[in-house]
mmCIF file of N, CA and C in Angstrom:
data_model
loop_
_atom_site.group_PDB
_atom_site.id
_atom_site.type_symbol
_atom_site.label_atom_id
_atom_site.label_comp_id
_atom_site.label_asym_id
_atom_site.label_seq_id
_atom_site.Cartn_x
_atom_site.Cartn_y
_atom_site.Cartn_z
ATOM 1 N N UNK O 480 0.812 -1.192 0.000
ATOM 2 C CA UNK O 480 0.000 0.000 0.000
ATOM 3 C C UNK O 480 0.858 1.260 0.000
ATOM 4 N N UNK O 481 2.176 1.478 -0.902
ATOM 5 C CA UNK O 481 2.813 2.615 -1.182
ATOM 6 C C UNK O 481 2.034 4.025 -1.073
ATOM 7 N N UNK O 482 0.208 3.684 -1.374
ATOM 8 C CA UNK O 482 0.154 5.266 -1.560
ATOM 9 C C UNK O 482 -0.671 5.795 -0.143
ATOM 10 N N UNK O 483 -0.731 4.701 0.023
ATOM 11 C CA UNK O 483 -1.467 5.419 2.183
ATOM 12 C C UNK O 483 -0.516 5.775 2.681
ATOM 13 N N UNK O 484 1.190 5.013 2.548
ATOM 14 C CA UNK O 484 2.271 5.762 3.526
ATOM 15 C C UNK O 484 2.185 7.007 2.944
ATOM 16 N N UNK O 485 2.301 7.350 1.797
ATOM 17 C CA UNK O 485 2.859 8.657 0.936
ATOM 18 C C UNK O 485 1.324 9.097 1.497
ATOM 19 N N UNK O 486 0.246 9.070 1.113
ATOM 20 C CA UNK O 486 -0.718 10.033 1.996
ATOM 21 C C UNK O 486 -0.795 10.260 3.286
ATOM 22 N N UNK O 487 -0.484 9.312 4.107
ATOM 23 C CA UNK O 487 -0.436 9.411 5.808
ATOM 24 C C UNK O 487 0.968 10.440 5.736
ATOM 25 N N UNK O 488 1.480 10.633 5.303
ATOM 26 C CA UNK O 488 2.877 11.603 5.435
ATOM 27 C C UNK O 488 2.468 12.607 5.062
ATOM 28 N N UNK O 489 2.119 12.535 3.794
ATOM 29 C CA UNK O 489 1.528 14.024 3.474
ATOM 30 C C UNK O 489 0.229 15.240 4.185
ATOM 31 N N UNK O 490 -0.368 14.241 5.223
ATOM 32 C CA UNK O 490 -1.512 14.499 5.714
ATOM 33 C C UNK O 490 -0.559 15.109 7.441
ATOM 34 N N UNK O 491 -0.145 14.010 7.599
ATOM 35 C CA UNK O 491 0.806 14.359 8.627
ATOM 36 C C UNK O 491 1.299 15.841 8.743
ATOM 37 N N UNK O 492 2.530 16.003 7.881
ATOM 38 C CA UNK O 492 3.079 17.240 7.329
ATOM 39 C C UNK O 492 1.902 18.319 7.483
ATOM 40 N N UNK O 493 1.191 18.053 6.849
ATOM 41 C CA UNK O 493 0.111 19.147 7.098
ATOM 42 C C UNK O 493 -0.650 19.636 8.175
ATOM 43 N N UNK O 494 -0.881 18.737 9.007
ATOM 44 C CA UNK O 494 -1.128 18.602 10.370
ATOM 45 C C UNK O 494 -0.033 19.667 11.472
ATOM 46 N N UNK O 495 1.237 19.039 11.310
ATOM 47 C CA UNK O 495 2.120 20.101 11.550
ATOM 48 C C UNK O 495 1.678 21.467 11.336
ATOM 49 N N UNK O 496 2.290 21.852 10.069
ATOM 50 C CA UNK O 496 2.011 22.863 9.425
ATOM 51 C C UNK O 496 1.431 24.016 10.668
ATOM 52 N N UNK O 497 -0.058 23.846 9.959
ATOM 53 C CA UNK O 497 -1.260 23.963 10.021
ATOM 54 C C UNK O 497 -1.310 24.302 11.944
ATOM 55 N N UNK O 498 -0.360 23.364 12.873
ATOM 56 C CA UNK O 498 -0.069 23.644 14.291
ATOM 57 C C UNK O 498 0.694 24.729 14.420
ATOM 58 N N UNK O 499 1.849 24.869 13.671
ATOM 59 C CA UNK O 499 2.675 25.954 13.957
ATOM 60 C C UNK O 499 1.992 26.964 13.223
ATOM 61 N N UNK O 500 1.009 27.431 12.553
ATOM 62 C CA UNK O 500 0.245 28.170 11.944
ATOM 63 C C UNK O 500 -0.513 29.283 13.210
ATOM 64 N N UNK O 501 -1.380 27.898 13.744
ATOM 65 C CA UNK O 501 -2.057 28.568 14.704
ATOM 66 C C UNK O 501 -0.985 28.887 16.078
ATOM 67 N N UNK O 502 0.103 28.624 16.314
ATOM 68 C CA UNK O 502 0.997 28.933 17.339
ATOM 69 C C UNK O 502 1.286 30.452 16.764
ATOM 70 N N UNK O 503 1.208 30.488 15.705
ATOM 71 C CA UNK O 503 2.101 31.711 14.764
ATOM 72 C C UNK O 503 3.554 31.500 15.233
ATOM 73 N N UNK O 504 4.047 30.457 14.764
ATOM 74 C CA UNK O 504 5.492 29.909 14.793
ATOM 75 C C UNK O 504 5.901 29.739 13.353
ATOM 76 N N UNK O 505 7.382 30.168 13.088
ATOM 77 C CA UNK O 505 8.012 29.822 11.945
ATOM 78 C C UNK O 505 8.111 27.928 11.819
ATOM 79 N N UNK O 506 7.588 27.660 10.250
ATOM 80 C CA UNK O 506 7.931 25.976 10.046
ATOM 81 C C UNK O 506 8.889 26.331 9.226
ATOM 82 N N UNK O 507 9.688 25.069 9.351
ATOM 83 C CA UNK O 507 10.562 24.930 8.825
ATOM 84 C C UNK O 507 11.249 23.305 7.950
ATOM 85 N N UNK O 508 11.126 23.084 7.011
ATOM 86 C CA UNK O 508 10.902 21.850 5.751
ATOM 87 C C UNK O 508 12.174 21.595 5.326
ATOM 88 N N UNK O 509 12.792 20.383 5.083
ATOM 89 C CA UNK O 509 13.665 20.066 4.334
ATOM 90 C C UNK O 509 13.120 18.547 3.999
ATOM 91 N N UNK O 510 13.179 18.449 2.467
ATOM 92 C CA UNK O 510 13.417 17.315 1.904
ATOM 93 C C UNK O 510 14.449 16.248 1.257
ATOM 94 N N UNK O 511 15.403 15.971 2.131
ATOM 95 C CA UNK O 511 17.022 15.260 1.916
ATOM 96 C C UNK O 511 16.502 14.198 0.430
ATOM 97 N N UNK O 512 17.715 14.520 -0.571
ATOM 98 C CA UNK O 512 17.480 13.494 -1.575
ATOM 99 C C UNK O 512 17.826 11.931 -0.953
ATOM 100 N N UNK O 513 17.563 11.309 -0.813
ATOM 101 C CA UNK O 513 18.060 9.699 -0.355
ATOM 102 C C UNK O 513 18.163 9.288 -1.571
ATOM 103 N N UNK O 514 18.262 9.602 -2.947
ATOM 104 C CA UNK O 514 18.101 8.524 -4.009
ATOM 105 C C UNK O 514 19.611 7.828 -4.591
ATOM 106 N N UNK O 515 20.722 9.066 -3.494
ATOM 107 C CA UNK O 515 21.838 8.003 -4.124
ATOM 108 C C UNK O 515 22.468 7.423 -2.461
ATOM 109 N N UNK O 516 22.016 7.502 -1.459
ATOM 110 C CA UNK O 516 22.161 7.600 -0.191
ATOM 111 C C UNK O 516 23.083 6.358 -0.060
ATOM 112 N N UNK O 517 22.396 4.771 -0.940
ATOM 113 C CA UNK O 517 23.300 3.728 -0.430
ATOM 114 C C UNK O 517 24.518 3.933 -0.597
ATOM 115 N N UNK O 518 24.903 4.901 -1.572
ATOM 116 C CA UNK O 518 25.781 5.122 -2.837
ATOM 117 C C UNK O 518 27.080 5.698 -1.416
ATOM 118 N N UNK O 519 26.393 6.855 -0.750
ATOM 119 C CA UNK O 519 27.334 7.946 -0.306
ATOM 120 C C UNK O 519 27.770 7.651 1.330
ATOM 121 N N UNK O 520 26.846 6.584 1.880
ATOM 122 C CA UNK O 520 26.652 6.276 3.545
ATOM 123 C C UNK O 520 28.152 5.884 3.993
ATOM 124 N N UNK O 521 28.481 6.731 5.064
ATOM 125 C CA UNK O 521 29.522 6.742 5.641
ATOM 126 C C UNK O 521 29.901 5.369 6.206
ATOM 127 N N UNK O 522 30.454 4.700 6.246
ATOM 128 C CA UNK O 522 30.543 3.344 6.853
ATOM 129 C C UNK O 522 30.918 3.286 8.154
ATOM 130 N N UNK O 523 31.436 4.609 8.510
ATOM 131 C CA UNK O 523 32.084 4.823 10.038
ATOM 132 C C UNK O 523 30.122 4.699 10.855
ATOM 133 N N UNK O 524 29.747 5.166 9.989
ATOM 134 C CA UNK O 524 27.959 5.518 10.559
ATOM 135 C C UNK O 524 27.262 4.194 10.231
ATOM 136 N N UNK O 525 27.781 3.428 9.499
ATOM 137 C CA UNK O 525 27.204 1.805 9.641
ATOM 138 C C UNK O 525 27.514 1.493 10.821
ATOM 139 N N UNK O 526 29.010 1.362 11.091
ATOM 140 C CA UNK O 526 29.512 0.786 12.202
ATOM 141 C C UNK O 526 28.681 1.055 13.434
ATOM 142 N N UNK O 527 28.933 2.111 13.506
ATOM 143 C CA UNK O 527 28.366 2.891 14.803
ATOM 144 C C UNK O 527 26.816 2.824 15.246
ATOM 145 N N UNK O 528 26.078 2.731 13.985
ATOM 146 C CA UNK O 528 24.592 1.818 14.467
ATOM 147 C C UNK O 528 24.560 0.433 14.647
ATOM 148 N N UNK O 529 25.223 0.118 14.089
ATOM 149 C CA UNK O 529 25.116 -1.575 14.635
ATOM 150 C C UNK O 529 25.707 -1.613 16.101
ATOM 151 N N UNK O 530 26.691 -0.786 16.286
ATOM 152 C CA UNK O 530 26.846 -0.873 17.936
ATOM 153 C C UNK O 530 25.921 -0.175 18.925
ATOM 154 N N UNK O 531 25.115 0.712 17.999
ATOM 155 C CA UNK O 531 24.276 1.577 18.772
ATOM 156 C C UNK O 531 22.807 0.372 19.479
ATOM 157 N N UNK O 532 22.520 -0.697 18.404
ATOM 158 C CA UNK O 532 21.822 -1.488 18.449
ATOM 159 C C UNK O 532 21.818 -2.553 18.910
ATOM 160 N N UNK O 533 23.296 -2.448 19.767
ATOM 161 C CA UNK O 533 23.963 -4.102 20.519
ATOM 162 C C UNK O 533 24.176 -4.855 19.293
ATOM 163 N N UNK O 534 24.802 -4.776 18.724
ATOM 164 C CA UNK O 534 25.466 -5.589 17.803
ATOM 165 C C UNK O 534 26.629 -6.505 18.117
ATOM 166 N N UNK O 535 26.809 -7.576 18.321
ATOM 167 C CA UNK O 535 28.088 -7.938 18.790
ATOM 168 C C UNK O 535 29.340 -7.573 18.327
ATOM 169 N N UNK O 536 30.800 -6.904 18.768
ATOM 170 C CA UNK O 536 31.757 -6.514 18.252
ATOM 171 C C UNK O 536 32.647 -7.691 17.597
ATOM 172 N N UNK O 537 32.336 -8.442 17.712
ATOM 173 C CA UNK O 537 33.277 -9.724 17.058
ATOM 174 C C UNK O 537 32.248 -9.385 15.417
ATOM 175 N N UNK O 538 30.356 -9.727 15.491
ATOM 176 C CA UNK O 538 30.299 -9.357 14.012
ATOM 177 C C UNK O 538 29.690 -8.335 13.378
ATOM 178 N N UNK O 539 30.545 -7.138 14.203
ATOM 179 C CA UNK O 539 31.082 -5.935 13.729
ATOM 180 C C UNK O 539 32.109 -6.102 12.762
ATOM 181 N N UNK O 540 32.851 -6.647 13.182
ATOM 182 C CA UNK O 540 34.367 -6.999 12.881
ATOM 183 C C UNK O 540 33.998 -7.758 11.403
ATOM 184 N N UNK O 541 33.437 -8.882 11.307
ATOM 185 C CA UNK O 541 33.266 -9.370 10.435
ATOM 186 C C UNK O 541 32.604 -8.689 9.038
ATOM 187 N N UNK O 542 31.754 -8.280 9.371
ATOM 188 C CA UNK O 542 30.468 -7.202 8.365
ATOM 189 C C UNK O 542 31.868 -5.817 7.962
ATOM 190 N N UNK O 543 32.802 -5.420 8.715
ATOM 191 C CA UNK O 543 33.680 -4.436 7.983
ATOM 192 C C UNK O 543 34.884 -5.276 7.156
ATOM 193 N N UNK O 544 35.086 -6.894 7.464
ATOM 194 C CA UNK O 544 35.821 -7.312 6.911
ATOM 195 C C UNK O 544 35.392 -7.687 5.435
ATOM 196 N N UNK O 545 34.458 -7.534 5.727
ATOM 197 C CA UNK O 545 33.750 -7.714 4.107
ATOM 198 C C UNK O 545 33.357 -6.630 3.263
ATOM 199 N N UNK O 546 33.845 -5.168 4.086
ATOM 200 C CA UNK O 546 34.101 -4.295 3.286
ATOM 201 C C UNK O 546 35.149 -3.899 2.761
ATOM 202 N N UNK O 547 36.203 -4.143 3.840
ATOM 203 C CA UNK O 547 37.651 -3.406 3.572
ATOM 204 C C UNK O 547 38.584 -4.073 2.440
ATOM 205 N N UNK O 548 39.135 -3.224 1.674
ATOM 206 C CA UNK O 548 39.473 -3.228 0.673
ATOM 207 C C UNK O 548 38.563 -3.694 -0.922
ATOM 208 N N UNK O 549 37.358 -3.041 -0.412
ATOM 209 C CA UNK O 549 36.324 -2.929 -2.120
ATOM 210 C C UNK O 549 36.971 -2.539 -3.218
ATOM 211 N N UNK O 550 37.216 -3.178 -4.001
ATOM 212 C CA UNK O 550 37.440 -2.326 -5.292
ATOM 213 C C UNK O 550 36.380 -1.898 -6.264
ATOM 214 N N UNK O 551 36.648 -1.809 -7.310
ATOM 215 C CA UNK O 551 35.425 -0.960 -8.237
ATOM 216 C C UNK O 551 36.224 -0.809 -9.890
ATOM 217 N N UNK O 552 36.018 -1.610 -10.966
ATOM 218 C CA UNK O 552 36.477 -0.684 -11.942
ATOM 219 C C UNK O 552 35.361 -0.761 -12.890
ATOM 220 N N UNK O 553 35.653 0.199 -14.243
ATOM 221 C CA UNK O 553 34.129 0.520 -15.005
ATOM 222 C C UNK O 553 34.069 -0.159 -16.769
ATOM 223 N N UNK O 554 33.581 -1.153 -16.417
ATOM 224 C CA UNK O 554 33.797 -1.247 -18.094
ATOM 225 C C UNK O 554 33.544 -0.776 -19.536
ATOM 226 N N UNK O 555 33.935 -0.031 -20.196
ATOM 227 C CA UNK O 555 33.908 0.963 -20.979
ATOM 228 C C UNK O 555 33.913 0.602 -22.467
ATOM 229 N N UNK O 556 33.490 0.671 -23.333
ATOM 230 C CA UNK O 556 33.730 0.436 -24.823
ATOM 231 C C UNK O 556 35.760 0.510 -25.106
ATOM 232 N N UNK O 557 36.324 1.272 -24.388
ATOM 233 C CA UNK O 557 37.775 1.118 -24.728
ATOM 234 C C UNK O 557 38.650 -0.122 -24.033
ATOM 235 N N UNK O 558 37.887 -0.466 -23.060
ATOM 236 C CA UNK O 558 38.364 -1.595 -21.839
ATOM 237 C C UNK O 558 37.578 -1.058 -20.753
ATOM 238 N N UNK O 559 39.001 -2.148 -19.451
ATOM 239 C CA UNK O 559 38.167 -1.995 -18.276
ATOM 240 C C UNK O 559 39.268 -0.773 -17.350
ATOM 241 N N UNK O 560 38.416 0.083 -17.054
ATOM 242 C CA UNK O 560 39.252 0.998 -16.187
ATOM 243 C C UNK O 560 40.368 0.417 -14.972
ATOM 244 N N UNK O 561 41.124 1.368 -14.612
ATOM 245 C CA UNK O 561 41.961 0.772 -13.125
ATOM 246 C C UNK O 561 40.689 0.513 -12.074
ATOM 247 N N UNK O 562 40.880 -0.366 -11.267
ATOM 248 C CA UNK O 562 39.842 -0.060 -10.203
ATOM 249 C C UNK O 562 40.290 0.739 -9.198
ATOM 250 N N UNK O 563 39.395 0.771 -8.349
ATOM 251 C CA UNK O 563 40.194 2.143 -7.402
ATOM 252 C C UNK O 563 39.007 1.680 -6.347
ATOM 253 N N UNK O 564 39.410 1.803 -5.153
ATOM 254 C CA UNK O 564 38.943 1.997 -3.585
ATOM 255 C C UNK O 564 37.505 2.419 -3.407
ATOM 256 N N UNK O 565 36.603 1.155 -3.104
ATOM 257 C CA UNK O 565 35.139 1.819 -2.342
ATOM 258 C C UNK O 565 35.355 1.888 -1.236
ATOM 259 N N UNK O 566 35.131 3.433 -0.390
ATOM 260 C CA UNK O 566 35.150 3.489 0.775
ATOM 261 C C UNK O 566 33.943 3.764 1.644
ATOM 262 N N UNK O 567 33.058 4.144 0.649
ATOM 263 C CA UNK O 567 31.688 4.466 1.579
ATOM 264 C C UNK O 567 30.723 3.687 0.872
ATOM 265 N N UNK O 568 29.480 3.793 1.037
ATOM 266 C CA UNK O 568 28.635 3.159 0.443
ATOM 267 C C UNK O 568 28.579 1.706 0.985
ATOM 268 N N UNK O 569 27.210 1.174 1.536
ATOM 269 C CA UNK O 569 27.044 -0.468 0.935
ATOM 270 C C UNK O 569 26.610 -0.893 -0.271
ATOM 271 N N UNK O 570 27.288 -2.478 -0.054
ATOM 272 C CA UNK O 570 27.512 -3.409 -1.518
ATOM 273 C C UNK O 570 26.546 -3.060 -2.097
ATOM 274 N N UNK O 571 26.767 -2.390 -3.599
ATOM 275 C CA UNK O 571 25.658 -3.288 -4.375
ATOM 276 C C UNK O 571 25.139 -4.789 -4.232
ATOM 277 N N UNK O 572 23.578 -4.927 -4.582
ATOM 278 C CA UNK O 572 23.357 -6.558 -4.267
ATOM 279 C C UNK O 572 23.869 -7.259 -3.473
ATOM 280 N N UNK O 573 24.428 -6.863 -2.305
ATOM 281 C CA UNK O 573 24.358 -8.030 -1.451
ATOM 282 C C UNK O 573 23.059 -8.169 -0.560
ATOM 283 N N UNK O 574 22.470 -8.882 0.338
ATOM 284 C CA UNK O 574 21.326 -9.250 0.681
ATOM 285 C C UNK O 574 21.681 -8.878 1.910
ATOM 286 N N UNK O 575 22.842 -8.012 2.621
ATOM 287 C CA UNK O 575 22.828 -7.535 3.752
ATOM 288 C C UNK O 575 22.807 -5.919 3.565
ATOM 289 N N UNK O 576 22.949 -5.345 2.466
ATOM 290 C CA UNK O 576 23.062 -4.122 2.186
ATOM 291 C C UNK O 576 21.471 -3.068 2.574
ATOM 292 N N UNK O 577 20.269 -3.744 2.321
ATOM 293 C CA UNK O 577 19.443 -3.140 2.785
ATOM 294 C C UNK O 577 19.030 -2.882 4.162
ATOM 295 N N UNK O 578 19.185 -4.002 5.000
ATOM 296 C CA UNK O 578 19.545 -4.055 5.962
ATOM 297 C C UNK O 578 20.498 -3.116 6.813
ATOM 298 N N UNK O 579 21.712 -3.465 6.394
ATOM 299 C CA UNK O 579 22.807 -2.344 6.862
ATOM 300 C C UNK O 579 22.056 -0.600 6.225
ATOM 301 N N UNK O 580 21.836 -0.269 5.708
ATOM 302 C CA UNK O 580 21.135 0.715 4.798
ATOM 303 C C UNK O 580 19.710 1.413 6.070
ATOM 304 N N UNK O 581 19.153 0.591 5.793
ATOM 305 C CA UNK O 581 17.342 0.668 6.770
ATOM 306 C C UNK O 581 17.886 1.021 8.476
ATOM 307 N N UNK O 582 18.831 -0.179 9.111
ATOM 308 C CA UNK O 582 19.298 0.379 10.299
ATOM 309 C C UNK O 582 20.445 1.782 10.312
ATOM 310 N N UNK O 583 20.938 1.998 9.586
ATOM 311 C CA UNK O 583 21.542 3.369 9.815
ATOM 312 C C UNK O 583 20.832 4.634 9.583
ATOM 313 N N UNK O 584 19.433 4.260 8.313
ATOM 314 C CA UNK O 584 18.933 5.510 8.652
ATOM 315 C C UNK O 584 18.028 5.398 9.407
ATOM 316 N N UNK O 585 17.723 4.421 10.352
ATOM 317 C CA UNK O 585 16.764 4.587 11.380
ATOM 318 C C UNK O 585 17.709 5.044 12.856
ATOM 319 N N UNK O 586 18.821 4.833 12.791
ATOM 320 C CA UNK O 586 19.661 5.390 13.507
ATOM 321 C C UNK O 586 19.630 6.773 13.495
ATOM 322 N N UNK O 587 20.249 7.519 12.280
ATOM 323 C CA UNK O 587 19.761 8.906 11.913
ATOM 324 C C UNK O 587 19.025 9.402 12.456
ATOM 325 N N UNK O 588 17.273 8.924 11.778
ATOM 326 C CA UNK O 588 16.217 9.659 12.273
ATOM 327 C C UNK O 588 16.132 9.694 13.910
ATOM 328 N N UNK O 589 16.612 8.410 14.680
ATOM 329 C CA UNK O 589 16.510 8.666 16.234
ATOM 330 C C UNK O 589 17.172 9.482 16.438
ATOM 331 N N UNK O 590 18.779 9.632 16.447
ATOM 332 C CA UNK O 590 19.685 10.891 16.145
ATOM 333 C C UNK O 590 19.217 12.370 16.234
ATOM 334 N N UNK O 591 18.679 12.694 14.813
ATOM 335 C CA UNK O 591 17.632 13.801 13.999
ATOM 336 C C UNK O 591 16.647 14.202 15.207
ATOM 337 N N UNK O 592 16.056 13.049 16.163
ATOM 338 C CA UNK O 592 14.888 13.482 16.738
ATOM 339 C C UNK O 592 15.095 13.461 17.989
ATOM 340 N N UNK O 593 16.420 13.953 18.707
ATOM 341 C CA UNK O 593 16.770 13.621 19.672
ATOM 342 C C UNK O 593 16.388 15.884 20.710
ATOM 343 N N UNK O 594 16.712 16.040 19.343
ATOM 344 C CA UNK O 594 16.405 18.120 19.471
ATOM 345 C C UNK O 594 14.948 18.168 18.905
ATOM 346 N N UNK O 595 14.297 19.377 18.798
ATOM 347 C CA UNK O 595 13.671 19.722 18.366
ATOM 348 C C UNK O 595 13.107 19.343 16.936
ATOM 349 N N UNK O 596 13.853 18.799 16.141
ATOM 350 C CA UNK O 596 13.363 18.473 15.140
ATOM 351 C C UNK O 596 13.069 17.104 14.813
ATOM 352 N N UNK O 597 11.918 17.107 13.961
ATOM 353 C CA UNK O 597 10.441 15.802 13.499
ATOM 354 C C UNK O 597 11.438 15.475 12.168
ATOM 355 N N UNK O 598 10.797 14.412 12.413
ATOM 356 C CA UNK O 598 10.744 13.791 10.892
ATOM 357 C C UNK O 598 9.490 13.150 10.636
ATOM 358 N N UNK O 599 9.506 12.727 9.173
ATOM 359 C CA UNK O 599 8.456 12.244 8.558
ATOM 360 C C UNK O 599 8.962 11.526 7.554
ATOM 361 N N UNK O 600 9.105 9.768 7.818
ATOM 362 C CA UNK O 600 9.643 8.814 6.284
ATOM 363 C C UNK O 600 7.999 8.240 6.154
ATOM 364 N N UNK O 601 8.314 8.181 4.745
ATOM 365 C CA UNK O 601 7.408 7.960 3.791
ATOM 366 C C UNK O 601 7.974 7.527 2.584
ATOM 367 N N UNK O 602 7.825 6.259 1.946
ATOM 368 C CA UNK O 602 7.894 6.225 0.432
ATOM 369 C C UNK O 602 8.943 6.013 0.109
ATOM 370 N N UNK O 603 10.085 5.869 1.087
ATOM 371 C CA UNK O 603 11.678 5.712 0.651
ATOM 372 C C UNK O 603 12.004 7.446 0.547
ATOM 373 N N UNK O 604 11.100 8.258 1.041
ATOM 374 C CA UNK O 604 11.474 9.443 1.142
ATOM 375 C C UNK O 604 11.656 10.028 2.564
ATOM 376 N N UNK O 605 12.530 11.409 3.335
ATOM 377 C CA UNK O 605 12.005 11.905 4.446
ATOM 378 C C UNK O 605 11.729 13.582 4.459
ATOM 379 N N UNK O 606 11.234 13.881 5.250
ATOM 380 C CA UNK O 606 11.059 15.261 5.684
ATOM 381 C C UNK O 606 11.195 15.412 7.047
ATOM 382 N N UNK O 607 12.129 16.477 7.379
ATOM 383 C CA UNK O 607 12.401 17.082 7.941
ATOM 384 C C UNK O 607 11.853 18.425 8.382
ATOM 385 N N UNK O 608 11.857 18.575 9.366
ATOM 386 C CA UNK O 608 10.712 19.921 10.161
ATOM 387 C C UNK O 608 11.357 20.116 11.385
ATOM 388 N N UNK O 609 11.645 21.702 11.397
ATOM 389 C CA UNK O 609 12.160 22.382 12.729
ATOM 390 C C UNK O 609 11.512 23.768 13.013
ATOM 391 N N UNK O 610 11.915 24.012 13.811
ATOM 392 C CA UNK O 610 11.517 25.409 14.598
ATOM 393 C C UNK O 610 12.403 26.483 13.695
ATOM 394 N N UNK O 611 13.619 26.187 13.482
ATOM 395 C CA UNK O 611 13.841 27.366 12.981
ATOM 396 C C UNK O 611 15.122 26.992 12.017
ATOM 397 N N UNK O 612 15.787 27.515 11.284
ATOM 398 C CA UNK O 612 16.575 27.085 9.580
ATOM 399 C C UNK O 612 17.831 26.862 9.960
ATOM 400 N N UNK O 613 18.520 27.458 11.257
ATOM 401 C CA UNK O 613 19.685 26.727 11.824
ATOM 402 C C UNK O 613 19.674 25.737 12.138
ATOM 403 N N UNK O 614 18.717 24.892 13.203
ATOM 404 C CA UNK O 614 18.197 23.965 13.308
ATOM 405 C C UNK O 614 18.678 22.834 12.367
ATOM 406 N N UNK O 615 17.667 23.127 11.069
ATOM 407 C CA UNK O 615 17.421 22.585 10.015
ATOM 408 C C UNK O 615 18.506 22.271 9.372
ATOM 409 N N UNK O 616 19.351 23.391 8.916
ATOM 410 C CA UNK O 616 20.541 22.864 8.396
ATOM 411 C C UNK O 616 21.339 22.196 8.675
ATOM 412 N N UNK O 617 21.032 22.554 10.171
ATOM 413 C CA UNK O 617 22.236 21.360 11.077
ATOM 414 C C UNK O 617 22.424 19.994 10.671
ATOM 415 N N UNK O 618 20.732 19.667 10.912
ATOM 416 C CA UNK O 618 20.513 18.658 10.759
ATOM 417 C C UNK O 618 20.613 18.104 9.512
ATOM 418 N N UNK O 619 20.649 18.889 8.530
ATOM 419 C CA UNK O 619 20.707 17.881 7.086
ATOM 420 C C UNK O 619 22.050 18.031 6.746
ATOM 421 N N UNK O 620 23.044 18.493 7.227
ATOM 422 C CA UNK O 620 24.652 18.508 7.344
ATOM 423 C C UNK O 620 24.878 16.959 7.740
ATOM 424 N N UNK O 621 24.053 16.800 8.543
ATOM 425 C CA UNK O 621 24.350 14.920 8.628
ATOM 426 C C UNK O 621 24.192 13.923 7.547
#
């Protein structure tokens, strides 16, 4: 049912709104792109949610041993490029990558919602809402 989350969010959001309206309070919106997110995720910030979540440190250890030293090269109509060093990001296709992926940004959002500022996931999307644009930026600096 993709389109009740995306309406329960959107209805949500508005709900907000619509509160700080009648407070006569500044809202404040950010919509973070996530669409290359697996692509860019810090791995120091994998780590650190899986310990945040009791993860055992022995397979901590293991889950980074299966990162360290990724390579990457691109195959091209001229050949295949040098490969060169993945350092952030989880695997493409592996069957632990969403996983690792889903718990770090649920890490985040607890993180995110620890001050003043809401969130709202929906749809493989989030929004972000604060009191005021320092706030805000702060938070999407993460």
């Amino acid at each position: 049912m993709p389109e009740r989350s995306t309406t329960d969010a959107i209805f949500t959001a508005r709900q907000m709104m619509e509160k700080y309206r009648e407070k006569r309070k500044p809202c404040y919106l950010a919509f973070p792109d996530l669409e290359k997110a697996h692509d860019r995720l810090a791995r120091a910030v994998i780590w650190n949610a899986l310990r945040g979540r009791g993860v055992p440190e022995r397979l901590i250890t293991v889950i980074r041993d299966m990162y360290e030293g990724s390579k990457a090269a691109i195959r091209t109509p001229h050949g295949v490029t040098r490969k060169v060093d993945i350092t952030v990001g989880v695997h493409q296709g592996s069957a632990l990558s969403p996983f690792l992926f889903l718990l770090t940004l649920d890490s985040i959002v607890n993180h995110l919602e620890e001050g003043p500022l809401r969130t709202i996931l929906y749809a493989g999307h989030i929004a972000l809402v604060a009191d005021n644009q320092e706030e805000l930026e702060e938070k999407v600096q993460l």
